Short mmCIF file of C-alpha atoms and ligand atoms in Angstrom, two decimals:
data_model
loop_
_atom_site.label_atom_id
_atom_site.label_comp_id
_atom_site.label_asym_id
_atom_site.label_seq_id
_atom_site.Cartn_x
_atom_site.Cartn_y
_atom_site.Cartn_z
CA MET I 166 135.32 134.87 125.34
CA ALA I 167 133.87 137.31 122.84
CA VAL I 168 135.76 137.45 119.61
CA ARG I 169 136.67 140.81 118.14
CA GLU I 170 134.15 142.24 115.69
CA ALA I 171 135.71 144.41 113.01
CA GLU I 172 134.56 148.00 112.51
CA PRO I 173 133.48 149.04 109.03
CA LEU I 174 135.98 151.17 107.16
CA GLY I 175 134.90 154.77 107.03
CA SER I 176 136.63 157.54 105.15
CA LEU I 177 139.03 157.76 102.24
CA ARG I 178 141.69 158.89 104.71
CA GLU I 179 141.32 155.72 106.79
CA VAL I 180 141.53 153.64 103.65
CA LYS I 181 144.71 155.43 102.58
CA GLU I 182 146.18 154.66 105.97
CA ALA I 183 145.31 151.03 105.37
CA GLY I 184 147.49 151.17 102.24
CA LEU I 185 145.09 151.75 99.35
CA ASP I 186 145.19 154.71 96.99
CA ARG I 187 142.38 155.74 94.65
CA GLU I 188 143.72 153.65 91.77
CA ASP I 189 143.74 150.60 94.05
CA LEU I 190 140.15 151.30 95.02
CA LEU I 191 139.02 151.48 91.40
CA GLY I 192 140.96 148.27 90.76
CA ILE I 193 139.06 146.58 93.58
CA TYR I 194 135.77 147.77 92.13
CA ARG I 195 136.76 146.42 88.74
CA ASN I 196 137.72 143.05 90.24
CA LEU I 197 134.35 142.86 91.99
CA LEU I 198 132.56 143.54 88.71
CA ILE I 199 134.66 140.97 86.84
CA THR I 200 134.03 138.36 89.54
CA ARG I 201 130.27 138.84 89.44
CA GLY I 202 130.32 139.11 85.65
CA VAL I 203 132.23 135.86 85.22
CA GLU I 204 129.68 134.02 87.34
CA GLU I 205 126.65 135.67 85.74
CA ARG I 206 127.98 134.80 82.29
CA GLY I 207 128.68 131.30 83.58
CA HIS I 208 124.99 130.88 84.36
CA ILE I 209 124.13 131.79 80.78
CA LEU I 210 126.72 129.43 79.36
CA TYR I 211 125.37 126.70 81.62
CA ARG I 212 121.83 127.21 80.34
CA GLN I 213 123.14 127.17 76.79
CA GLY I 214 124.51 123.72 77.53
CA LYS I 215 128.08 124.91 77.15
CA ILE I 216 129.20 124.03 80.67
CA PRO I 217 129.24 120.32 81.41
CA GLY I 218 128.61 118.99 84.92
CA SER I 219 127.58 121.42 87.62
CA PHE I 220 128.15 125.12 88.14
CA TYR I 221 128.96 126.87 91.42
CA THR I 222 128.99 130.55 92.21
CA GLY I 223 130.04 132.83 95.03
CA ARG I 224 127.35 135.47 94.64
CA GLY I 225 127.35 137.51 97.84
CA ASN I 226 130.94 136.50 98.61
CA GLU I 227 132.71 138.69 96.04
CA ALA I 228 133.89 141.28 98.57
CA SER I 229 135.32 138.64 100.91
CA ALA I 230 137.27 136.98 98.15
CA VAL I 231 138.53 140.17 96.49
CA GLY I 232 139.26 141.85 99.85
CA VAL I 233 141.45 139.02 101.11
CA ALA I 234 143.26 138.51 97.81
CA THR I 235 144.01 142.24 97.61
CA ALA I 236 145.70 142.00 101.01
CA MET I 237 147.98 139.12 99.98
CA GLY I 238 151.58 139.75 98.97
CA PRO I 239 152.86 138.66 95.54
CA ASP I 240 154.79 135.70 96.99
CA ASP I 241 152.05 134.56 99.35
CA VAL I 242 150.03 131.47 98.49
CA GLY I 243 146.36 130.65 98.87
CA THR I 244 143.90 127.81 98.55
CA PRO I 245 140.62 129.41 97.38
CA LEU I 246 137.42 127.38 97.23
CA HIS I 247 134.20 127.24 95.21
CA ARG I 248 132.93 130.61 96.52
CA ASP I 249 136.18 132.47 95.90
CA MET I 250 136.26 133.34 92.21
CA GLY I 251 137.32 136.82 93.29
CA VAL I 252 140.63 135.41 94.48
CA HIS I 253 141.48 134.02 91.04
CA VAL I 254 140.40 137.28 89.40
CA THR I 255 142.39 139.46 91.81
CA ARG I 256 145.54 137.33 91.52
CA GLY I 257 145.34 137.86 87.77
CA VAL I 258 143.82 134.75 86.23
CA GLU I 259 142.50 135.94 82.88
CA PRO I 260 138.71 135.55 82.55
CA TRP I 261 138.99 133.75 79.20
CA ARG I 262 140.93 130.99 80.92
CA ILE I 263 138.22 130.72 83.58
CA PHE I 264 135.55 130.31 80.89
CA ALA I 265 137.76 127.77 79.13
CA GLN I 266 137.94 125.88 82.42
CA TYR I 267 134.15 125.94 82.86
CA MET I 268 133.74 124.66 79.31
CA GLY I 269 136.30 121.90 79.76
CA ARG I 270 138.64 123.34 77.12
CA ALA I 271 142.37 122.83 76.68
CA ASP I 272 143.24 126.41 77.73
CA GLY I 273 141.61 126.21 81.16
CA PRO I 274 143.96 126.02 84.14
CA THR I 275 143.36 122.25 84.36
CA LYS I 276 143.68 121.89 80.57
CA GLY I 277 140.23 120.37 80.30
CA LYS I 278 140.77 117.71 82.95
CA ASP I 279 138.16 119.35 85.18
CA GLY I 280 135.27 121.61 84.20
CA ASN I 281 134.58 122.95 87.62
CA VAL I 282 136.20 125.32 90.10
CA HIS I 283 138.84 122.77 91.07
CA MET I 284 141.39 124.98 89.40
CA ALA I 285 144.18 127.37 90.17
CA ASP I 286 147.21 128.90 88.52
CA SER I 287 150.16 127.88 90.68
CA LYS I 288 152.32 130.54 88.97
CA LEU I 289 150.04 133.11 90.62
CA GLY I 290 150.48 131.48 94.01
CA LEU I 291 147.21 129.60 94.06
CA LEU I 292 146.71 125.92 94.77
CA ALA I 293 143.77 124.13 93.16
CA MET I 294 141.12 122.88 95.54
CA VAL I 295 140.05 119.27 95.81
CA SER I 296 136.41 118.38 96.42
CA HIS I 297 136.92 117.09 99.93
CA LEU I 298 136.28 119.87 102.40
CA PRO I 299 138.19 121.29 104.20
CA ALA I 300 141.12 119.24 102.92
CA MET I 301 142.94 122.31 101.66
CA LEU I 302 143.48 123.66 105.19
CA PRO I 303 146.18 121.11 106.06
CA VAL I 304 147.74 121.94 102.68
CA ALA I 305 147.84 125.65 103.54
CA VAL I 306 149.36 124.83 106.91
CA GLY I 307 151.93 122.64 105.16
CA CYS I 308 152.88 125.58 102.94
CA ALA I 309 153.25 127.76 106.04
CA LEU I 310 155.45 125.13 107.68
CA ALA I 311 157.62 125.04 104.55
CA PHE I 312 157.95 128.84 104.61
CA ARG I 313 159.03 128.62 108.23
CA ILE I 314 161.61 125.90 107.55
CA ARG I 315 163.00 127.76 104.51
CA GLN I 316 162.91 131.06 106.41
CA GLU I 317 160.93 132.73 103.63
CA PRO I 318 158.86 135.80 104.55
CA ARG I 319 155.73 134.34 102.96
CA VAL I 320 152.24 133.68 104.26
CA ALA I 321 149.73 130.99 103.33
CA VAL I 322 146.02 131.75 103.24
CA GLY I 323 143.61 128.84 103.68
CA TRP I 324 139.89 129.11 102.96
CA PHE I 325 137.09 127.02 104.42
CA GLY I 326 133.32 127.13 104.76
CA GLU I 327 131.59 127.22 108.12
CA GLY I 328 130.08 123.82 107.38
CA ALA I 329 133.44 122.27 106.54
CA ALA I 330 134.76 123.60 109.86
CA ALA I 331 132.93 120.72 111.54
CA ARG I 332 135.40 118.21 110.15
CA GLY I 333 138.52 116.93 111.83
CA ASP I 334 141.01 118.21 109.29
CA ALA I 335 140.00 121.82 110.17
CA HIS I 336 140.83 121.11 113.80
CA GLU I 337 144.12 119.38 112.99
CA ALA I 338 145.21 122.19 110.70
CA MET I 339 144.42 124.93 113.20
CA ASN I 340 145.95 123.06 116.09
CA LEU I 341 149.27 122.52 114.34
CA ALA I 342 149.27 126.10 113.09
CA GLY I 343 148.64 127.38 116.61
CA VAL I 344 151.20 125.11 118.27
CA ARG I 345 153.94 126.13 115.82
CA ARG I 346 152.71 129.73 115.38
CA LEU I 347 152.88 129.26 111.64
CA PRO I 348 152.49 132.07 109.08
CA VAL I 349 149.00 131.10 107.98
CA VAL I 350 145.69 132.96 107.91
CA PHE I 351 142.45 131.00 107.99
CA ILE I 352 139.56 132.60 106.13
CA CYS I 353 136.12 131.26 106.95
CA ASP I 354 133.56 132.05 104.26
CA ASN I 355 130.60 131.93 106.62
CA ASN I 356 127.68 132.08 104.20
CA GLN I 357 125.21 130.65 106.78
CA TRP I 358 124.48 127.44 104.94
CA ALA I 359 126.29 124.23 104.17
CA TYR I 360 124.12 122.96 101.38
CA SER I 361 120.75 122.90 103.24
CA THR I 362 122.21 122.86 106.77
CA PRO I 363 121.89 126.16 108.68
CA THR I 364 124.55 127.39 111.09
CA HIS I 365 122.74 126.38 114.30
CA LEU I 366 123.15 122.77 113.19
CA GLU I 367 126.81 123.32 112.32
CA TYR I 368 128.31 124.82 115.48
CA PRO I 369 126.95 125.61 118.95
CA ILE I 370 128.85 128.85 119.63
CA GLU I 371 127.98 132.38 118.67
CA HIS I 372 130.78 132.98 116.20
CA LEU I 373 132.85 130.40 114.44
CA ALA I 374 135.88 132.64 115.02
CA ASP I 375 135.42 132.08 118.79
CA ARG I 376 137.25 128.82 118.20
CA ALA I 377 140.51 130.64 117.50
CA ALA I 378 141.04 131.20 121.22
CA ALA I 379 141.13 127.44 121.77
CA TYR I 380 144.01 127.17 119.30
CA GLY I 381 145.89 130.02 120.92
CA PHE I 382 145.50 132.64 118.23
CA ASP I 383 143.28 135.60 117.37
CA GLY I 384 139.86 135.42 115.80
CA VAL I 385 137.97 138.25 114.18
CA VAL I 386 134.50 138.51 112.72
CA VAL I 387 134.12 140.79 109.75
CA ASP I 388 131.22 141.85 107.55
CA GLY I 389 132.01 139.94 104.39
CA THR I 390 129.99 142.33 102.26
CA ASP I 391 132.28 145.25 103.15
CA VAL I 392 135.29 144.86 100.88
CA LEU I 393 137.35 147.48 102.68
CA ALA I 394 136.76 146.01 106.13
CA VAL I 395 137.69 142.57 104.80
CA TYR I 396 140.82 144.01 103.20
CA ARG I 397 141.90 145.74 106.41
CA GLU I 398 141.39 142.67 108.61
CA ALA I 399 143.04 140.33 106.12
CA LYS I 400 145.98 142.69 105.72
CA ARG I 401 146.41 142.96 109.46
CA ALA I 402 146.30 139.18 109.85
CA ILE I 403 148.65 138.50 106.93
CA GLU I 404 151.28 141.01 108.05
CA LYS I 405 151.06 139.76 111.61
CA ALA I 406 151.67 136.22 110.37
CA ARG I 407 154.59 137.43 108.24
CA GLU I 408 156.19 139.08 111.24
CA GLY I 409 156.05 135.89 113.29
CA GLY I 410 152.86 136.70 115.21
CA GLY I 411 151.17 133.43 114.28
CA PRO I 412 147.85 132.61 112.67
CA THR I 413 144.52 134.45 112.70
CA LEU I 414 141.06 133.13 111.99
CA VAL I 415 139.09 135.68 109.99
CA GLU I 416 135.38 134.90 109.76
CA CYS I 417 133.72 136.69 106.86
CA GLN I 418 129.95 136.83 107.32
CA THR I 419 127.83 136.73 104.19
CA LEU I 420 124.81 134.93 102.83
CA ARG I 421 125.09 132.46 99.97
CA MET I 422 122.84 134.38 97.57
CA GLU I 423 122.14 131.43 95.28
CA GLY I 424 121.65 127.71 95.66
CA HIS I 425 124.52 125.48 96.63
CA ALA I 426 125.07 125.05 92.90
CA VAL I 427 123.00 125.54 89.79
CA HIS I 428 120.91 122.42 90.43
CA ASP I 429 119.68 123.77 93.81
CA ASP I 430 117.01 126.47 94.08
CA ALA I 431 117.68 127.00 97.82
CA PHE I 432 113.98 126.54 98.68
CA TYR I 433 115.05 125.92 102.29
CA VAL I 434 116.50 129.42 102.77
CA PRO I 435 113.85 131.84 104.14
CA LYS I 436 112.94 134.43 101.54
CA GLU I 437 113.23 137.27 104.06
CA LEU I 438 116.86 136.32 104.61
CA PHE I 439 117.61 136.77 100.90
CA GLU I 440 115.72 140.07 100.90
CA ARG I 441 117.62 141.36 103.91
CA TRP I 442 121.02 140.42 102.52
CA ALA I 443 120.19 141.70 99.05
CA GLU I 444 120.17 145.15 100.64
CA ARG I 445 123.82 144.58 101.55
CA ASP I 446 124.94 143.58 98.09
CA PRO I 447 128.75 143.88 98.21
CA LEU I 448 129.10 145.49 94.78
CA GLU I 449 126.36 148.01 95.41
CA ARG I 450 127.80 148.85 98.83
CA PHE I 451 131.24 149.53 97.45
CA ARG I 452 129.88 151.49 94.49
CA SER I 453 127.97 153.75 96.89
CA TRP I 454 131.05 154.09 99.10
CA LEU I 455 133.16 155.14 96.10
CA ARG I 456 130.59 157.72 95.06
CA GLU I 457 130.32 159.16 98.55
CA ASN I 458 133.95 158.96 99.62
CA ALA I 459 136.13 158.84 96.51
CA GLU I 460 134.20 160.95 94.02
CA LEU I 461 133.45 158.15 91.62
CA SER I 462 131.82 159.93 88.68
CA ASP I 463 129.20 158.66 86.23
CA ASP I 464 131.81 158.71 83.46
CA GLU I 465 134.30 156.68 85.45
CA GLU I 466 131.65 154.21 86.48
CA GLU I 467 130.53 153.75 82.88
CA GLU I 468 134.10 153.39 81.69
CA ILE I 469 134.86 150.67 84.21
CA ALA I 470 131.59 148.79 83.64
CA GLY I 471 131.97 149.09 79.86
CA GLY I 472 135.55 147.84 80.01
CA VAL I 473 134.49 144.82 82.06
CA LYS I 474 131.67 144.04 79.65
CA ARG I 475 134.03 144.13 76.68
CA LEU I 476 136.59 142.04 78.54
CA LEU I 477 134.03 139.35 79.31
CA ASN I 478 132.56 139.32 75.77
CA GLU I 479 136.03 138.86 74.39
CA ALA I 480 136.85 136.26 77.04
CA ILE I 481 133.88 134.08 76.12
CA ARG I 482 134.71 134.34 72.43
CA ARG I 483 138.31 133.35 73.03
CA ALA I 484 137.39 130.51 75.39
CA ASP I 485 134.91 129.16 72.85
CA GLU I 486 137.73 128.99 70.32
CA SER I 487 139.84 126.91 72.66
CA PRO I 488 139.77 123.25 71.61
CA LEU I 489 138.64 120.36 73.71
CA PRO I 490 141.70 118.56 75.08
CA ASP I 491 143.42 115.90 72.99
CA PRO I 492 142.64 112.54 74.61
CA ALA I 493 146.31 111.63 74.14
CA SER I 494 147.19 114.32 76.74
CA LEU I 495 145.09 112.62 79.42
CA LEU I 496 148.00 111.66 81.62
CA GLU I 497 149.99 114.86 81.14
CA GLY I 498 150.06 117.33 84.00
CA VAL I 499 148.36 114.94 86.39
CA TYR I 500 151.42 114.24 88.47
CA ALA I 501 154.15 116.79 89.21
CA THR I 502 157.49 116.20 87.56
CA PRO I 503 160.75 117.17 89.28
CA GLU I 504 160.87 120.23 86.98
CA ASP I 505 157.52 121.39 88.38
CA LEU I 506 158.83 121.37 91.92
CA ASP I 507 160.83 124.35 93.03
CA THR I 508 161.87 123.11 96.45
CA PRO I 509 165.62 123.06 97.20
CA HIS I 510 165.21 119.36 97.95
CA HIS I 511 164.27 118.66 94.35
CA LYS I 512 166.89 120.85 92.74
C1 TPP J 733 134.33 115.72 103.10
C2 TPP J 733 133.20 116.22 102.26
N1 TPP J 733 131.93 115.87 102.57
C3 TPP J 733 130.90 116.30 101.80
C4 TPP J 733 131.13 117.08 100.69
C5 TPP J 733 129.97 117.55 99.81
N2 TPP J 733 129.80 118.98 99.93
C6 TPP J 733 130.33 119.83 99.02
S1 TPP J 733 130.12 121.43 99.45
C7 TPP J 733 129.27 121.02 100.84
C8 TPP J 733 128.78 122.08 101.77
C9 TPP J 733 129.92 122.78 102.40
O1 TPP J 733 129.43 123.82 103.21
P1 TPP J 733 130.38 124.96 103.67
O2 TPP J 733 131.65 124.42 104.19
O3 TPP J 733 129.60 125.85 104.57
O4 TPP J 733 130.76 125.71 102.29
P2 TPP J 733 129.76 126.45 101.28
O5 TPP J 733 129.45 125.47 100.20
O6 TPP J 733 128.56 126.88 102.05
O7 TPP J 733 130.54 127.60 100.80
C10 TPP J 733 129.17 119.64 100.97
C11 TPP J 733 128.48 118.94 102.08
C12 TPP J 733 132.48 117.42 100.40
N3 TPP J 733 132.81 118.17 99.34
N4 TPP J 733 133.50 116.98 101.19
MG1 MG J 734 128.58 127.59 104.05
#
């Protein structure tokens, strides 16, 4: 069965019908710039020796992450991964706290207990990832089951990579979600590589989203470099889930534009592939779309870019002032206390 392939979003009118006004569009552009800027600055900090451990980026995936997060409701929850910085940015995590996290400082979301992207601000509806992939999918499904039991009109969004989809927990999560028609949306960041493994060694079907049919729900393939198409498909899937229509598997197609992490130069990815996908740079595509369809002027563009630059300069300065964590706080915040839990059961 051929899965549905999403159309690109065309005119400003269509976008308005999809629920976005001009201010929203400029906000999306800004979030894309912040996302890329955070990761570009991260590279510099890494080379300056200011980021311990490794450093991961989602270059090429900014539109997928920002598009999906823009479609989420304020009370929805999500489990973004190492390519999804745009989700944290769009949900409102302040960049200085992201830099503090990278640098292992006390003001990072994990308070210096992790220096990597295993972070999230639960107050913004995000759950921090663990390393094991795709272990957050069962967690997202568990959230959806809780929403069902509590009769809350909320949706959980679970992210996974196409490589991680080969593992059993992806199957178990999608099966349970399908059987119970839970309010969950599965977002596959299909960036064509799992470390050095290409897709033809990961799954033997044309589209990963073809699998949705086997779980009894819809699958859709979307160009992950087209922020508006991602937004529309994510919105459709999220609202369908909210209304009791069950899960959707949204496959966002991109290319991982850098190595797996900073230690990897991606020598195994054909150069032509990078060249081809560089022409579809998500930020550049959306900038051109805004100029052609929403009258983005030079002044506006400069104002937004300048504002982002100042924000990031200030963010790095502030993060650098954040202290390293006090060793005495090592065991604080590691386990949830009853006060942290807002379930009726614990009240
Ligand atoms: C269970 C498990 N096995 C191995 C790893 C090591 N590992 C981290 S990321 C990664 C590649 C994952 O590929 P994919 O799911 O396509 O996500 P991507 O990194 O491409 O976004 C691997 C093998 C892991 N984190 N968890
Ligand atoms: Mg991958």
